[in-house]
Amino acid sequence: MDIVRVDEHLNEKLKDPYFKELYELEEQKLDIVKRVIGYRIRNKLTQGQLAKKARVTQQYISKIESGDFSNIVTLEKILLFIGYTVRIQAVPLSQKVRNSIERLARAKHGIQFA
C-alpha cells in the first residue's frame, strides 16, 4: 500500500472543481471561526459571556466555533458585535468550471443540474 502525503493528496483532490469550490468555502468558514475564537481569547470571555454581550445563546457561540453556520442572521449578530460583517455573494462560475462540476457530479453522484 502506498502512503500518500497529505499535501499531495489535497493537491490531487483540488483538481476536482466541485471539491475545490467546497474546500474554499470551508476555508472561509475557518477564517470566521478563528476571528470569533480570537476575539473571545483576547477579551478573556467565555462562550457564555460573549453570547450574552452579542445577545445570542451560548449554544450558538459553540456552534459557530465548531463551524456550524446554519443561521446567517445569528452569525451576523456575533460578527457585528466583534467588528465584522457577513458578505454573501452568488458568483457565477466560468463555463469551463461549471461544465467540469456538472460532468463530475453526474459521474460521481448522479446529480443533474438545471
Short mmCIF file of N, CA, C and O in Angstrom, two decimals:
data_model
loop_
_atom_site.label_atom_id
_atom_site.label_comp_id
_atom_site.label_asym_id
_atom_site.label_seq_id
_atom_site.Cartn_x
_atom_site.Cartn_y
_atom_site.Cartn_z
N MET A 1 0.85 -1.17 0.00
CA MET A 1 0.00 0.00 0.00
C MET A 1 0.90 1.24 0.00
O MET A 1 1.80 1.35 0.80
N ASP A 2 0.61 2.16 -0.90
CA ASP A 2 1.37 3.40 -0.97
C ASP A 2 0.87 4.39 0.07
O ASP A 2 -0.33 4.50 0.30
N ILE A 3 1.80 5.07 0.69
CA ILE A 3 1.45 6.13 1.63
C ILE A 3 1.58 7.45 0.88
O ILE A 3 2.63 7.74 0.31
N VAL A 4 0.49 8.21 0.84
CA VAL A 4 0.48 9.49 0.13
C VAL A 4 0.53 10.60 1.16
O VAL A 4 -0.20 10.59 2.15
N ARG A 5 1.40 11.55 0.92
CA ARG A 5 1.47 12.70 1.82
C ARG A 5 0.17 13.50 1.73
O ARG A 5 -0.45 13.55 0.67
N VAL A 6 -0.21 14.10 2.83
CA VAL A 6 -1.46 14.84 2.90
C VAL A 6 -1.50 15.96 1.86
O VAL A 6 -2.49 16.12 1.15
N ASP A 7 -0.42 16.71 1.72
CA ASP A 7 -0.43 17.81 0.77
C ASP A 7 -0.54 17.32 -0.67
O ASP A 7 -1.21 17.93 -1.49
N GLU A 8 0.07 16.18 -0.97
CA GLU A 8 -0.05 15.60 -2.31
C GLU A 8 -1.48 15.16 -2.57
O GLU A 8 -2.03 15.37 -3.65
N HIS A 9 -2.08 14.54 -1.57
CA HIS A 9 -3.47 14.09 -1.69
C HIS A 9 -4.40 15.29 -1.89
O HIS A 9 -5.28 15.27 -2.76
N LEU A 10 -4.20 16.34 -1.10
CA LEU A 10 -5.04 17.53 -1.22
C LEU A 10 -4.87 18.17 -2.59
O LEU A 10 -5.87 18.54 -3.23
N ASN A 11 -3.65 18.28 -3.06
CA ASN A 11 -3.43 18.87 -4.39
C ASN A 11 -4.14 18.06 -5.47
O ASN A 11 -4.68 18.64 -6.41
N GLU A 12 -4.15 16.76 -5.32
CA GLU A 12 -4.86 15.92 -6.29
C GLU A 12 -6.37 16.16 -6.21
O GLU A 12 -7.04 16.30 -7.23
N LYS A 13 -6.88 16.21 -4.99
CA LYS A 13 -8.33 16.45 -4.80
C LYS A 13 -8.75 17.82 -5.33
O LYS A 13 -9.85 17.99 -5.86
N LEU A 14 -7.87 18.82 -5.18
CA LEU A 14 -8.20 20.18 -5.62
C LEU A 14 -8.29 20.31 -7.15
O LEU A 14 -8.75 21.32 -7.65
N LYS A 15 -7.88 19.29 -7.86
CA LYS A 15 -8.06 19.29 -9.31
C LYS A 15 -9.52 19.13 -9.70
O LYS A 15 -9.92 19.48 -10.80
N ASP A 16 -10.30 18.59 -8.77
CA ASP A 16 -11.75 18.44 -8.98
C ASP A 16 -12.40 19.78 -8.67
O ASP A 16 -12.39 20.24 -7.52
N PRO A 17 -12.99 20.48 -9.67
CA PRO A 17 -13.54 21.81 -9.44
C PRO A 17 -14.66 21.84 -8.39
O PRO A 17 -14.80 22.81 -7.66
N TYR A 18 -15.44 20.77 -8.31
CA TYR A 18 -16.52 20.70 -7.32
C TYR A 18 -15.92 20.66 -5.92
O TYR A 18 -16.31 21.43 -5.03
N PHE A 19 -14.93 19.79 -5.72
CA PHE A 19 -14.24 19.70 -4.44
C PHE A 19 -13.58 21.03 -4.10
O PHE A 19 -13.65 21.49 -2.96
N LYS A 20 -12.95 21.66 -5.10
CA LYS A 20 -12.24 22.92 -4.87
C LYS A 20 -13.18 24.01 -4.37
O LYS A 20 -12.86 24.75 -3.44
N GLU A 21 -14.36 24.13 -4.97
CA GLU A 21 -15.33 25.14 -4.52
C GLU A 21 -15.74 24.90 -3.07
O GLU A 21 -15.81 25.82 -2.27
N LEU A 22 -16.03 23.65 -2.74
CA LEU A 22 -16.43 23.33 -1.36
C LEU A 22 -15.29 23.53 -0.38
O LEU A 22 -15.49 24.01 0.73
N TYR A 23 -14.08 23.20 -0.80
CA TYR A 23 -12.89 23.39 0.04
C TYR A 23 -12.68 24.88 0.33
O TYR A 23 -12.41 25.27 1.48
N GLU A 24 -12.82 25.71 -0.69
CA GLU A 24 -12.64 27.16 -0.49
C GLU A 24 -13.70 27.72 0.44
O GLU A 24 -13.42 28.61 1.25
N LEU A 25 -14.92 27.20 0.38
CA LEU A 25 -15.97 27.62 1.32
C LEU A 25 -15.59 27.24 2.75
O LEU A 25 -15.73 28.06 3.67
N GLU A 26 -15.06 26.06 2.94
CA GLU A 26 -14.63 25.63 4.28
C GLU A 26 -13.49 26.51 4.79
O GLU A 26 -13.44 26.83 5.98
N GLU A 27 -12.60 26.93 3.92
CA GLU A 27 -11.52 27.84 4.32
C GLU A 27 -12.09 29.17 4.80
O GLU A 27 -11.61 29.74 5.78
N GLN A 28 -13.11 29.68 4.12
CA GLN A 28 -13.74 30.93 4.54
C GLN A 28 -14.42 30.76 5.89
O GLN A 28 -14.34 31.65 6.75
N LYS A 29 -15.09 29.64 6.09
CA LYS A 29 -15.72 29.39 7.37
C LYS A 29 -14.68 29.32 8.49
O LYS A 29 -14.89 29.88 9.56
N LEU A 30 -13.55 28.67 8.22
CA LEU A 30 -12.48 28.58 9.21
C LEU A 30 -11.97 29.96 9.59
O LEU A 30 -11.69 30.23 10.76
N ASP A 31 -11.87 30.85 8.63
CA ASP A 31 -11.42 32.21 8.92
C ASP A 31 -12.38 32.90 9.90
O ASP A 31 -11.94 33.56 10.84
N ILE A 32 -13.67 32.70 9.72
CA ILE A 32 -14.66 33.29 10.62
C ILE A 32 -14.53 32.67 12.01
O ILE A 32 -14.54 33.38 13.02
N VAL A 33 -14.38 31.37 12.08
CA VAL A 33 -14.22 30.67 13.36
C VAL A 33 -13.01 31.24 14.11
O VAL A 33 -13.09 31.55 15.31
N LYS A 34 -11.90 31.40 13.41
CA LYS A 34 -10.69 31.94 14.04
C LYS A 34 -10.92 33.35 14.57
O LYS A 34 -10.43 33.70 15.65
N ARG A 35 -11.67 34.16 13.86
CA ARG A 35 -11.94 35.53 14.31
C ARG A 35 -12.78 35.55 15.59
O ARG A 35 -12.52 36.32 16.51
N VAL A 36 -13.80 34.70 15.64
CA VAL A 36 -14.66 34.65 16.83
C VAL A 36 -13.88 34.13 18.03
O VAL A 36 -13.90 34.74 19.10
N ILE A 37 -13.17 33.03 17.86
CA ILE A 37 -12.38 32.48 18.96
C ILE A 37 -11.30 33.46 19.39
O ILE A 37 -11.07 33.67 20.58
N GLY A 38 -10.63 34.07 18.41
CA GLY A 38 -9.58 35.04 18.72
C GLY A 38 -10.11 36.21 19.53
O GLY A 38 -9.48 36.65 20.50
N TYR A 39 -11.29 36.70 19.16
CA TYR A 39 -11.90 37.81 19.89
C TYR A 39 -12.17 37.39 21.33
O TYR A 39 -11.87 38.13 22.27
N ARG A 40 -12.74 36.18 21.50
CA ARG A 40 -13.05 35.71 22.85
C ARG A 40 -11.79 35.60 23.70
O ARG A 40 -11.77 36.02 24.85
N ILE A 41 -10.74 35.05 23.11
CA ILE A 41 -9.49 34.87 23.86
C ILE A 41 -8.86 36.21 24.22
O ILE A 41 -8.46 36.43 25.36
N ARG A 42 -8.77 37.11 23.24
CA ARG A 42 -8.17 38.43 23.50
C ARG A 42 -8.91 39.19 24.59
O ARG A 42 -8.32 39.94 25.35
N ASN A 43 -10.22 39.00 24.65
CA ASN A 43 -11.04 39.74 25.61
C ASN A 43 -11.38 38.92 26.85
O ASN A 43 -12.21 39.33 27.66
N LYS A 44 -10.74 37.76 26.97
CA LYS A 44 -10.90 36.89 28.14
C LYS A 44 -12.38 36.60 28.45
O LYS A 44 -12.83 36.72 29.59
N LEU A 45 -13.11 36.21 27.41
CA LEU A 45 -14.53 35.92 27.55
C LEU A 45 -14.79 34.44 27.40
O LEU A 45 -14.15 33.77 26.59
N THR A 46 -15.75 33.93 28.15
CA THR A 46 -16.24 32.58 27.93
C THR A 46 -17.24 32.64 26.78
O THR A 46 -17.68 33.73 26.37
N GLN A 47 -17.63 31.49 26.29
CA GLN A 47 -18.67 31.47 25.26
C GLN A 47 -19.95 32.11 25.80
O GLN A 47 -20.62 32.87 25.09
N GLY A 48 -20.27 31.81 27.04
CA GLY A 48 -21.48 32.38 27.65
C GLY A 48 -21.43 33.89 27.75
O GLY A 48 -22.43 34.57 27.51
N GLN A 49 -20.28 34.42 28.14
CA GLN A 49 -20.14 35.87 28.26
C GLN A 49 -20.27 36.56 26.89
O GLN A 49 -20.94 37.57 26.76
N LEU A 50 -19.62 35.98 25.87
CA LEU A 50 -19.74 36.55 24.53
C LEU A 50 -21.18 36.45 24.04
O LEU A 50 -21.71 37.41 23.46
N ALA A 51 -21.81 35.35 24.32
CA ALA A 51 -23.20 35.16 23.91
C ALA A 51 -24.10 36.23 24.52
O ALA A 51 -24.93 36.83 23.83
N LYS A 52 -23.92 36.49 25.80
CA LYS A 52 -24.74 37.49 26.48
C LYS A 52 -24.52 38.87 25.86
O LYS A 52 -25.47 39.61 25.58
N LYS A 53 -23.28 39.22 25.58
CA LYS A 53 -22.96 40.52 25.00
C LYS A 53 -23.50 40.65 23.57
O LYS A 53 -23.94 41.72 23.17
N ALA A 54 -23.45 39.55 22.81
CA ALA A 54 -23.91 39.58 21.42
C ALA A 54 -25.40 39.27 21.30
O ALA A 54 -25.96 39.29 20.21
N ARG A 55 -26.04 38.98 22.45
CA ARG A 55 -27.47 38.70 22.51
C ARG A 55 -27.87 37.46 21.71
O ARG A 55 -28.84 37.47 20.95
N VAL A 56 -27.08 36.42 21.88
CA VAL A 56 -27.38 35.11 21.30
C VAL A 56 -27.17 34.08 22.41
O VAL A 56 -26.79 34.44 23.52
N THR A 57 -27.40 32.82 22.12
CA THR A 57 -27.21 31.79 23.14
C THR A 57 -25.77 31.30 23.14
O THR A 57 -25.07 31.37 22.12
N GLN A 58 -25.36 30.74 24.26
CA GLN A 58 -24.03 30.12 24.35
C GLN A 58 -23.94 28.96 23.38
O GLN A 58 -22.89 28.74 22.77
N GLN A 59 -25.03 28.25 23.19
CA GLN A 59 -25.03 27.13 22.27
C GLN A 59 -24.70 27.59 20.85
O GLN A 59 -24.01 26.89 20.11
N TYR A 60 -25.17 28.77 20.49
CA TYR A 60 -24.88 29.24 19.14
C TYR A 60 -23.42 29.65 19.00
O TYR A 60 -22.81 29.41 17.96
N ILE A 61 -22.85 30.23 20.05
CA ILE A 61 -21.41 30.54 20.01
C ILE A 61 -20.64 29.24 19.81
O ILE A 61 -19.72 29.16 18.99
N SER A 62 -21.03 28.20 20.52
CA SER A 62 -20.38 26.90 20.39
C SER A 62 -20.51 26.37 18.97
O SER A 62 -19.53 25.85 18.40
N LYS A 63 -21.69 26.50 18.38
CA LYS A 63 -21.89 26.04 17.01
C LYS A 63 -20.98 26.80 16.04
O LYS A 63 -20.35 26.20 15.17
N ILE A 64 -20.93 28.11 16.18
CA ILE A 64 -20.09 28.94 15.30
C ILE A 64 -18.63 28.49 15.44
O ILE A 64 -17.93 28.32 14.45
N GLU A 65 -18.18 28.31 16.66
CA GLU A 65 -16.79 27.92 16.89
C GLU A 65 -16.50 26.50 16.40
O GLU A 65 -15.35 26.14 16.21
N SER A 66 -17.55 25.73 16.15
CA SER A 66 -17.39 24.39 15.57
C SER A 66 -17.57 24.40 14.06
O SER A 66 -17.52 23.35 13.42
N GLY A 67 -17.85 25.58 13.49
CA GLY A 67 -18.02 25.69 12.05
C GLY A 67 -19.43 25.45 11.55
O GLY A 67 -19.65 25.30 10.36
N ASP A 68 -20.41 25.44 12.46
CA ASP A 68 -21.81 25.25 12.08
C ASP A 68 -22.43 26.62 11.86
O ASP A 68 -22.66 27.36 12.81
N PHE A 69 -22.70 26.94 10.61
CA PHE A 69 -23.21 28.26 10.25
C PHE A 69 -24.64 28.14 9.73
O PHE A 69 -24.98 28.67 8.67
N SER A 70 -25.49 27.44 10.45
CA SER A 70 -26.83 27.17 9.96
C SER A 70 -27.76 28.38 10.01
O SER A 70 -28.78 28.40 9.34
N ASN A 71 -27.42 29.41 10.78
CA ASN A 71 -28.27 30.58 10.88
C ASN A 71 -27.43 31.83 10.61
O ASN A 71 -26.70 32.31 11.48
N ILE A 72 -27.57 32.37 9.41
CA ILE A 72 -26.75 33.51 8.99
C ILE A 72 -27.08 34.77 9.80
O ILE A 72 -26.20 35.56 10.11
N VAL A 73 -28.33 34.95 10.17
CA VAL A 73 -28.72 36.14 10.94
C VAL A 73 -28.02 36.14 12.30
O VAL A 73 -27.49 37.17 12.73
N THR A 74 -28.00 35.01 12.97
CA THR A 74 -27.33 34.93 14.27
C THR A 74 -25.83 35.08 14.09
O THR A 74 -25.17 35.75 14.89
N LEU A 75 -25.27 34.48 13.04
CA LEU A 75 -23.85 34.67 12.74
C LEU A 75 -23.55 36.15 12.58
O LEU A 75 -22.57 36.66 13.12
N GLU A 76 -24.40 36.86 11.88
CA GLU A 76 -24.20 38.30 11.66
C GLU A 76 -24.23 39.06 12.98
O GLU A 76 -23.44 39.98 13.19
N LYS A 77 -25.12 38.70 13.90
CA LYS A 77 -25.17 39.36 15.21
C LYS A 77 -23.83 39.24 15.93
O LYS A 77 -23.31 40.21 16.49
N ILE A 78 -23.27 38.04 15.90
CA ILE A 78 -21.99 37.80 16.58
C ILE A 78 -20.88 38.59 15.90
O ILE A 78 -20.09 39.27 16.56
N LEU A 79 -20.83 38.52 14.57
CA LEU A 79 -19.77 39.22 13.84
C LEU A 79 -19.88 40.73 14.00
O LEU A 79 -18.86 41.41 14.14
N LEU A 80 -21.09 41.27 13.98
CA LEU A 80 -21.25 42.71 14.19
C LEU A 80 -20.71 43.11 15.55
O LEU A 80 -20.03 44.13 15.68
N PHE A 81 -20.98 42.29 16.56
CA PHE A 81 -20.51 42.61 17.90
C PHE A 81 -18.99 42.67 17.97
O PHE A 81 -18.41 43.50 18.66
N ILE A 82 -18.32 41.77 17.23
CA ILE A 82 -16.85 41.75 17.30
C ILE A 82 -16.19 42.59 16.21
O ILE A 82 -14.98 42.58 16.06
N GLY A 83 -17.00 43.32 15.44
CA GLY A 83 -16.44 44.27 14.48
C GLY A 83 -16.32 43.77 13.05
O GLY A 83 -15.54 44.32 12.27
N TYR A 84 -17.10 42.77 12.67
CA TYR A 84 -17.08 42.24 11.31
C TYR A 84 -18.51 42.16 10.79
O TYR A 84 -19.47 42.40 11.51
N THR A 85 -18.64 41.80 9.54
CA THR A 85 -19.95 41.57 8.95
C THR A 85 -19.87 40.38 8.00
O THR A 85 -18.78 39.94 7.64
N VAL A 86 -21.02 39.88 7.63
CA VAL A 86 -21.11 38.79 6.67
C VAL A 86 -21.36 39.39 5.30
O VAL A 86 -22.17 40.30 5.16
N ARG A 87 -20.65 38.89 4.31
CA ARG A 87 -20.92 39.29 2.92
C ARG A 87 -21.12 38.00 2.14
O ARG A 87 -20.21 37.20 2.01
N ILE A 88 -22.34 37.84 1.65
CA ILE A 88 -22.67 36.65 0.87
C ILE A 88 -22.87 37.07 -0.57
O ILE A 88 -23.59 38.03 -0.84
N GLN A 89 -22.23 36.37 -1.47
CA GLN A 89 -22.38 36.65 -2.88
C GLN A 89 -22.60 35.36 -3.63
O GLN A 89 -21.96 34.35 -3.34
N ALA A 90 -23.49 35.40 -4.59
CA ALA A 90 -23.62 34.31 -5.55
C ALA A 90 -22.83 34.75 -6.77
O ALA A 90 -23.18 35.73 -7.43
N VAL A 91 -21.73 34.08 -7.01
CA VAL A 91 -20.81 34.46 -8.08
C VAL A 91 -20.90 33.42 -9.19
O VAL A 91 -20.73 32.22 -8.93
N PRO A 92 -21.17 33.86 -10.42
CA PRO A 92 -21.27 32.87 -11.49
C PRO A 92 -19.94 32.17 -11.75
O PRO A 92 -18.88 32.80 -11.69
N LEU A 93 -20.02 30.89 -12.01
CA LEU A 93 -18.84 30.11 -12.35
C LEU A 93 -18.52 30.31 -13.83
O LEU A 93 -19.43 30.54 -14.63
N SER A 94 -17.26 30.17 -14.16
CA SER A 94 -16.92 30.18 -15.59
C SER A 94 -17.56 28.95 -16.22
O SER A 94 -17.81 27.94 -15.54
N GLN A 95 -17.83 29.01 -17.51
CA GLN A 95 -18.47 27.87 -18.18
C GLN A 95 -17.61 26.62 -18.09
O GLN A 95 -18.11 25.52 -17.91
N LYS A 96 -16.30 26.80 -18.15
CA LYS A 96 -15.37 25.66 -18.06
C LYS A 96 -15.51 24.96 -16.71
O LYS A 96 -15.62 23.74 -16.65
N VAL A 97 -15.51 25.74 -15.63
CA VAL A 97 -15.65 25.16 -14.29
C VAL A 97 -17.02 24.53 -14.13
O VAL A 97 -17.15 23.42 -13.60
N ARG A 98 -18.05 25.23 -14.59
CA ARG A 98 -19.42 24.68 -14.48
C ARG A 98 -19.54 23.35 -15.21
O ARG A 98 -20.10 22.39 -14.68
N ASN A 99 -19.00 23.28 -16.42
CA ASN A 99 -19.05 22.03 -17.18
C ASN A 99 -18.31 20.91 -16.44
O ASN A 99 -18.80 19.78 -16.40
N SER A 100 -17.16 21.22 -15.87
CA SER A 100 -16.39 20.22 -15.13
C SER A 100 -17.17 19.73 -13.91
O SER A 100 -17.23 18.53 -13.64
N ILE A 101 -17.76 20.66 -13.19
CA ILE A 101 -18.54 20.29 -12.00
C ILE A 101 -19.74 19.43 -12.39
O ILE A 101 -20.02 18.41 -11.77
N GLU A 102 -20.45 19.84 -13.43
CA GLU A 102 -21.61 19.07 -13.87
C GLU A 102 -21.21 17.66 -14.30
O GLU A 102 -21.86 16.68 -13.94
N ARG A 103 -20.14 17.55 -15.06
CA ARG A 103 -19.68 16.24 -15.54
C ARG A 103 -19.30 15.35 -14.35
O ARG A 103 -19.70 14.19 -14.28
N LEU A 104 -18.55 15.90 -13.41
CA LEU A 104 -18.14 15.12 -12.24
C LEU A 104 -19.32 14.77 -11.34
O LEU A 104 -19.40 13.67 -10.80
N ALA A 105 -20.23 15.70 -11.17
CA ALA A 105 -21.40 15.44 -10.31
C ALA A 105 -22.27 14.35 -10.91
O ALA A 105 -22.79 13.50 -10.18
N ARG A 106 -22.44 14.35 -12.22
CA ARG A 106 -23.22 13.28 -12.87
C ARG A 106 -22.52 11.94 -12.70
O ARG A 106 -23.15 10.95 -12.36
N ALA A 107 -21.21 11.93 -12.93
CA ALA A 107 -20.46 10.68 -12.88
C ALA A 107 -20.37 10.11 -11.46
O ALA A 107 -20.54 8.92 -11.25
N LYS A 108 -20.08 10.97 -10.48
CA LYS A 108 -19.84 10.51 -9.11
C LYS A 108 -21.10 10.38 -8.28
O LYS A 108 -21.21 9.53 -7.41
N HIS A 109 -22.04 11.31 -8.49
CA HIS A 109 -23.17 11.40 -7.56
C HIS A 109 -24.54 11.29 -8.23
O HIS A 109 -25.56 11.36 -7.55
N GLY A 110 -24.59 11.19 -9.56
CA GLY A 110 -25.86 11.13 -10.26
C GLY A 110 -26.67 12.41 -10.21
O GLY A 110 -27.87 12.42 -10.41
N ILE A 111 -25.99 13.54 -9.91
CA ILE A 111 -26.67 14.83 -9.78
C ILE A 111 -26.86 15.45 -11.15
O ILE A 111 -25.94 15.49 -11.97
N GLN A 112 -28.08 15.92 -11.42
CA GLN A 112 -28.38 16.63 -12.67
C GLN A 112 -28.57 18.11 -12.38
O GLN A 112 -29.25 18.48 -11.43
N PHE A 113 -27.94 18.98 -13.14
CA PHE A 113 -28.07 20.43 -12.96
C PHE A 113 -29.10 20.98 -13.91
O PHE A 113 -29.35 20.42 -14.97
N ALA A 114 -29.66 22.13 -13.54
CA ALA A 114 -30.67 22.78 -14.38
C ALA A 114 -30.01 23.48 -15.56
O ALA A 114 -28.89 23.87 -15.53
#
